[in-house]
mmCIF file of C-alpha atoms in Angstrom:
data_model
loop_
_atom_site.group_PDB
_atom_site.id
_atom_site.type_symbol
_atom_site.label_atom_id
_atom_site.label_comp_id
_atom_site.label_asym_id
_atom_site.label_seq_id
_atom_site.Cartn_x
_atom_site.Cartn_y
_atom_site.Cartn_z
ATOM 1 C CA MET A 1 -7.763 6.931 8.065
ATOM 2 C CA THR A 2 -10.714 6.972 5.480
ATOM 3 C CA LEU A 3 -10.458 9.808 2.748
ATOM 4 C CA ASP A 4 -13.787 11.253 1.957
ATOM 5 C CA GLU A 5 -15.776 11.942 -0.877
ATOM 6 C CA HIS A 6 -14.258 15.785 -1.121
ATOM 7 C CA VAL A 7 -10.836 14.177 -0.970
ATOM 8 C CA LEU A 8 -12.126 11.961 -3.623
ATOM 9 C CA ARG A 9 -13.666 14.821 -5.757
ATOM 10 C CA LEU A 10 -10.844 16.662 -5.776
ATOM 11 C CA ALA A 11 -8.701 13.737 -6.550
ATOM 12 C CA ASP A 12 -10.712 13.307 -9.896
ATOM 13 C CA GLU A 13 -10.411 16.865 -10.437
ATOM 14 C CA SER A 14 -6.633 17.243 -10.674
ATOM 15 C CA VAL A 15 -4.710 16.226 -13.409
ATOM 16 C CA LEU A 16 -1.714 15.843 -11.768
ATOM 17 C CA CYS A 17 -0.292 15.183 -8.249
ATOM 18 C CA TRP A 18 3.403 15.475 -7.004
ATOM 19 C CA LEU A 19 4.867 12.489 -4.757
ATOM 20 C CA ALA A 20 7.448 13.777 -2.183
ATOM 21 C CA THR A 21 10.157 11.129 -0.991
ATOM 22 C CA SER A 22 13.479 11.467 0.863
ATOM 23 C CA SER A 23 16.325 9.288 0.570
ATOM 24 C CA VAL A 24 17.817 7.187 3.832
ATOM 25 C CA SER A 25 19.860 10.618 4.147
ATOM 26 C CA GLY A 26 17.142 12.795 3.779
ATOM 27 C CA GLN A 27 17.715 13.918 0.804
ATOM 28 C CA PRO A 28 14.220 15.398 -0.640
ATOM 29 C CA SER A 29 12.742 14.371 -3.980
ATOM 30 C CA VAL A 30 9.567 15.662 -5.326
ATOM 31 C CA SER A 31 8.056 14.661 -8.820
ATOM 32 C CA PRO A 32 4.615 15.108 -10.532
ATOM 33 C CA LYS A 33 2.653 11.874 -11.522
ATOM 34 C CA GLU A 34 0.380 11.639 -14.359
ATOM 35 C CA VAL A 35 -1.606 8.576 -13.271
ATOM 36 C CA PHE A 36 -3.009 8.052 -10.031
ATOM 37 C CA ALA A 37 -6.266 7.744 -7.953
ATOM 38 C CA ILE A 38 -7.634 6.787 -4.524
ATOM 39 C CA TYR A 39 -8.012 3.462 -3.480
ATOM 40 C CA SER A 40 -9.711 1.712 -0.796
ATOM 41 C CA ASN A 41 -10.995 4.891 0.707
ATOM 42 C CA ASP A 42 -7.413 4.938 2.717
ATOM 43 C CA SER A 43 -4.707 5.553 0.268
ATOM 44 C CA ILE A 44 -3.661 6.749 -2.914
ATOM 45 C CA ILE A 45 -1.947 4.989 -5.548
ATOM 46 C CA ILE A 46 0.197 6.056 -8.181
ATOM 47 C CA ALA A 47 1.231 4.321 -11.238
ATOM 48 C CA ASN A 48 5.294 4.058 -11.259
ATOM 49 C CA ILE A 49 5.902 4.807 -15.273
ATOM 50 C CA ALA A 50 9.180 6.528 -14.850
ATOM 51 C CA SER A 51 10.585 7.125 -11.339
ATOM 52 C CA PRO A 52 13.542 4.671 -10.367
ATOM 53 C CA ASN A 53 14.236 7.551 -7.357
ATOM 54 C CA SER A 54 10.945 7.899 -6.188
ATOM 55 C CA ALA A 55 11.351 3.948 -6.340
ATOM 56 C CA ARG A 56 14.613 3.757 -4.293
ATOM 57 C CA ASN A 57 13.756 6.554 -1.634
ATOM 58 C CA ILE A 58 10.558 4.489 -1.020
ATOM 59 C CA ARG A 59 12.515 1.464 -0.659
ATOM 60 C CA GLU A 60 15.539 3.238 1.776
ATOM 61 C CA ASN A 61 12.711 5.594 3.256
ATOM 62 C CA PRO A 62 8.833 4.458 3.555
ATOM 63 C CA ILE A 63 7.346 8.132 4.619
ATOM 64 C CA ALA A 64 6.237 10.006 2.005
ATOM 65 C CA CYS A 65 3.423 12.661 0.829
ATOM 66 C CA VAL A 66 1.305 13.310 -2.168
ATOM 67 C CA SER A 67 -0.362 16.533 -2.919
ATOM 68 C CA PHE A 68 -2.834 16.835 -5.638
ATOM 69 C CA VAL A 69 -4.804 20.542 -6.213
ATOM 70 C CA ASN A 70 -7.301 21.594 -8.801
ATOM 71 C CA ILE A 71 -5.377 23.875 -11.098
ATOM 72 C CA PHE A 72 -8.679 25.957 -11.333
ATOM 73 C CA THR A 73 -10.562 26.102 -7.818
ATOM 74 C CA GLN A 74 -6.888 25.948 -6.079
ATOM 75 C CA LYS A 75 -8.016 23.608 -3.785
ATOM 76 C CA GLY A 76 -7.006 20.569 -3.075
ATOM 77 C CA TYR A 77 -5.192 17.716 -0.721
ATOM 78 C CA GLN A 78 -1.994 16.803 1.087
ATOM 79 C CA ILE A 79 -2.020 12.917 2.200
ATOM 80 C CA LYS A 80 1.373 11.964 4.133
ATOM 81 C CA GLY A 81 1.835 8.538 5.453
ATOM 82 C CA ALA A 82 3.833 5.063 4.886
ATOM 83 C CA ALA A 83 4.349 4.067 1.088
ATOM 84 C CA ARG A 84 5.353 0.930 -0.731
ATOM 85 C CA CYS A 85 6.429 -0.028 -4.212
ATOM 86 C CA LEU A 86 4.099 -2.995 -5.268
ATOM 87 C CA GLY A 87 4.502 -5.315 -8.382
ATOM 88 C CA ASN A 88 3.744 -8.588 -9.477
ATOM 89 C CA GLY A 89 3.470 -11.119 -6.810
ATOM 90 C CA ASP A 90 2.819 -8.746 -4.090
ATOM 91 C CA ASP A 91 -0.521 -8.818 -2.530
ATOM 92 C CA GLY A 92 -3.434 -6.281 -3.731
ATOM 93 C CA TYR A 93 -1.161 -5.583 -7.008
ATOM 94 C CA VAL A 94 -3.186 -6.889 -9.117
ATOM 95 C CA GLU A 95 -6.620 -4.807 -8.462
ATOM 96 C CA ILE A 96 -4.044 -1.899 -8.119
ATOM 97 C CA GLU A 97 -2.521 -2.318 -11.586
ATOM 98 C CA GLY A 98 -6.208 -2.669 -12.755
ATOM 99 C CA VAL A 99 -7.546 0.364 -11.416
ATOM 100 C CA LEU A 100 -4.354 2.309 -12.888
ATOM 101 C CA LEU A 101 -4.243 0.577 -16.455
ATOM 102 C CA GLY A 102 -8.489 1.491 -16.544
ATOM 103 C CA ILE A 103 -6.454 5.158 -16.491
ATOM 104 C CA THR A 104 -3.960 4.777 -18.995
ATOM 105 C CA GLN A 105 -5.895 2.870 -21.317
ATOM 106 C CA GLY A 106 -2.559 1.182 -21.858
ATOM 107 C CA LYS A 107 -0.834 4.275 -22.905
ATOM 108 C CA PHE A 108 1.831 4.526 -20.530
ATOM 109 C CA PRO A 109 3.194 1.147 -19.349
ATOM 110 C CA PHE A 110 4.246 0.848 -15.995
ATOM 111 C CA LYS A 111 5.252 -2.668 -13.966
ATOM 112 C CA THR A 112 4.802 -1.350 -10.366
ATOM 113 C CA ALA A 113 2.727 1.276 -8.619
ATOM 114 C CA PHE A 114 3.414 3.238 -5.482
ATOM 115 C CA ARG A 115 0.770 3.368 -2.236
ATOM 116 C CA VAL A 116 0.990 5.603 0.232
ATOM 117 C CA MET A 117 -1.107 4.887 3.193
ATOM 118 C CA ALA A 118 -3.405 8.133 4.454
ATOM 119 C CA ALA A 119 -1.914 8.672 8.321
ATOM 120 C CA GLU A 120 -2.059 12.303 7.803
ATOM 121 C CA VAL A 121 -4.543 14.017 5.361
ATOM 122 C CA HIS A 122 -4.425 18.200 5.685
ATOM 123 C CA GLU A 123 -6.728 20.182 2.950
ATOM 124 C CA ILE A 124 -4.731 22.782 0.506
ATOM 125 C CA LEU A 125 -6.251 26.623 -0.082
ATOM 126 C CA ALA A 126 -5.322 29.191 -2.188
ATOM 127 C CA PRO A 127 -4.348 31.663 0.314
ATOM 128 C CA ARG A 128 -7.028 33.835 -1.202
ATOM 129 C CA TYR A 129 -9.426 31.937 0.350
ATOM 130 C CA ARG A 130 -8.123 32.635 4.136
ATOM 131 C CA LEU A 131 -7.085 36.333 3.129
ATOM 132 C CA TYR A 132 -10.468 37.268 1.550
ATOM 133 C CA PRO A 133 -13.271 34.617 3.112
ATOM 134 C CA GLU A 134 -15.460 36.112 0.626
ATOM 135 C CA THR A 135 -13.909 34.676 -2.522
ATOM 136 C CA THR A 136 -16.194 32.028 -4.201
ATOM 137 C CA GLU A 137 -14.933 29.119 -5.694
ATOM 138 C CA GLN A 138 -16.267 30.529 -9.131
ATOM 139 C CA ASP A 139 -13.812 33.984 -8.613
ATOM 140 C CA GLN A 140 -10.822 31.555 -8.024
ATOM 141 C CA ILE A 141 -11.646 30.117 -11.328
ATOM 142 C CA SER A 142 -12.262 32.954 -13.260
ATOM 143 C CA ASN A 143 -8.668 34.579 -11.601
ATOM 144 C CA ALA A 144 -6.988 31.183 -12.746
ATOM 145 C CA MET A 145 -8.246 31.093 -16.270
ATOM 146 C CA ASP A 146 -6.979 34.759 -16.775
ATOM 147 C CA ALA A 147 -4.082 34.072 -15.345
ATOM 148 C CA TYR A 148 -3.336 30.659 -17.484
ATOM 149 C CA GLY A 149 -4.914 32.326 -20.275
ATOM 150 C CA VAL A 150 -7.508 29.638 -20.631
ATOM 151 C CA GLN A 151 -10.608 30.574 -22.763
ATOM 152 C CA SER A 152 -14.339 29.710 -21.653
ATOM 153 C CA ARG A 153 -15.317 26.683 -24.092
ATOM 154 C CA ASP A 154 -18.776 28.443 -23.953
ATOM 155 C CA THR A 155 -19.204 28.512 -27.913
ATOM 156 C CA CYS A 156 -22.889 29.716 -28.005
ATOM 157 C CA ASN A 157 -22.446 32.901 -27.109
ATOM 158 C CA GLN A 158 -19.619 33.627 -29.506
#
């Protein structure tokens, strides 16, 4: 499945993603990941910085789900599919490592990466967009900034 420009834009606007995996017995686990990117328009890659449980779960049960949301617009995506843990010697790892190193700038060491192939893609929208169709992204941004106590960077009007 191809991930379009809208998915790419929202992934780039998101600070974290959440990787959901489960053990062979079905025990779920969700953990935040800071270093991730859309890769080859068909998958999402994530640096395995400190995720031994995710790595074990993916080895035991390769079905995973990744979600990311722009916290201000409250829009994002959920990507489900087969996951692999890749390291030195695996096909494509050198290129994936290069992409992720470009993001970390060497500040977060990792020896492996997760790649989740997009089999299903679902849009995530805050309920307000569906309950109140007149809601704009700017409305959501203003509401989120108020809720999070974030002040505008517009210093010209101070």
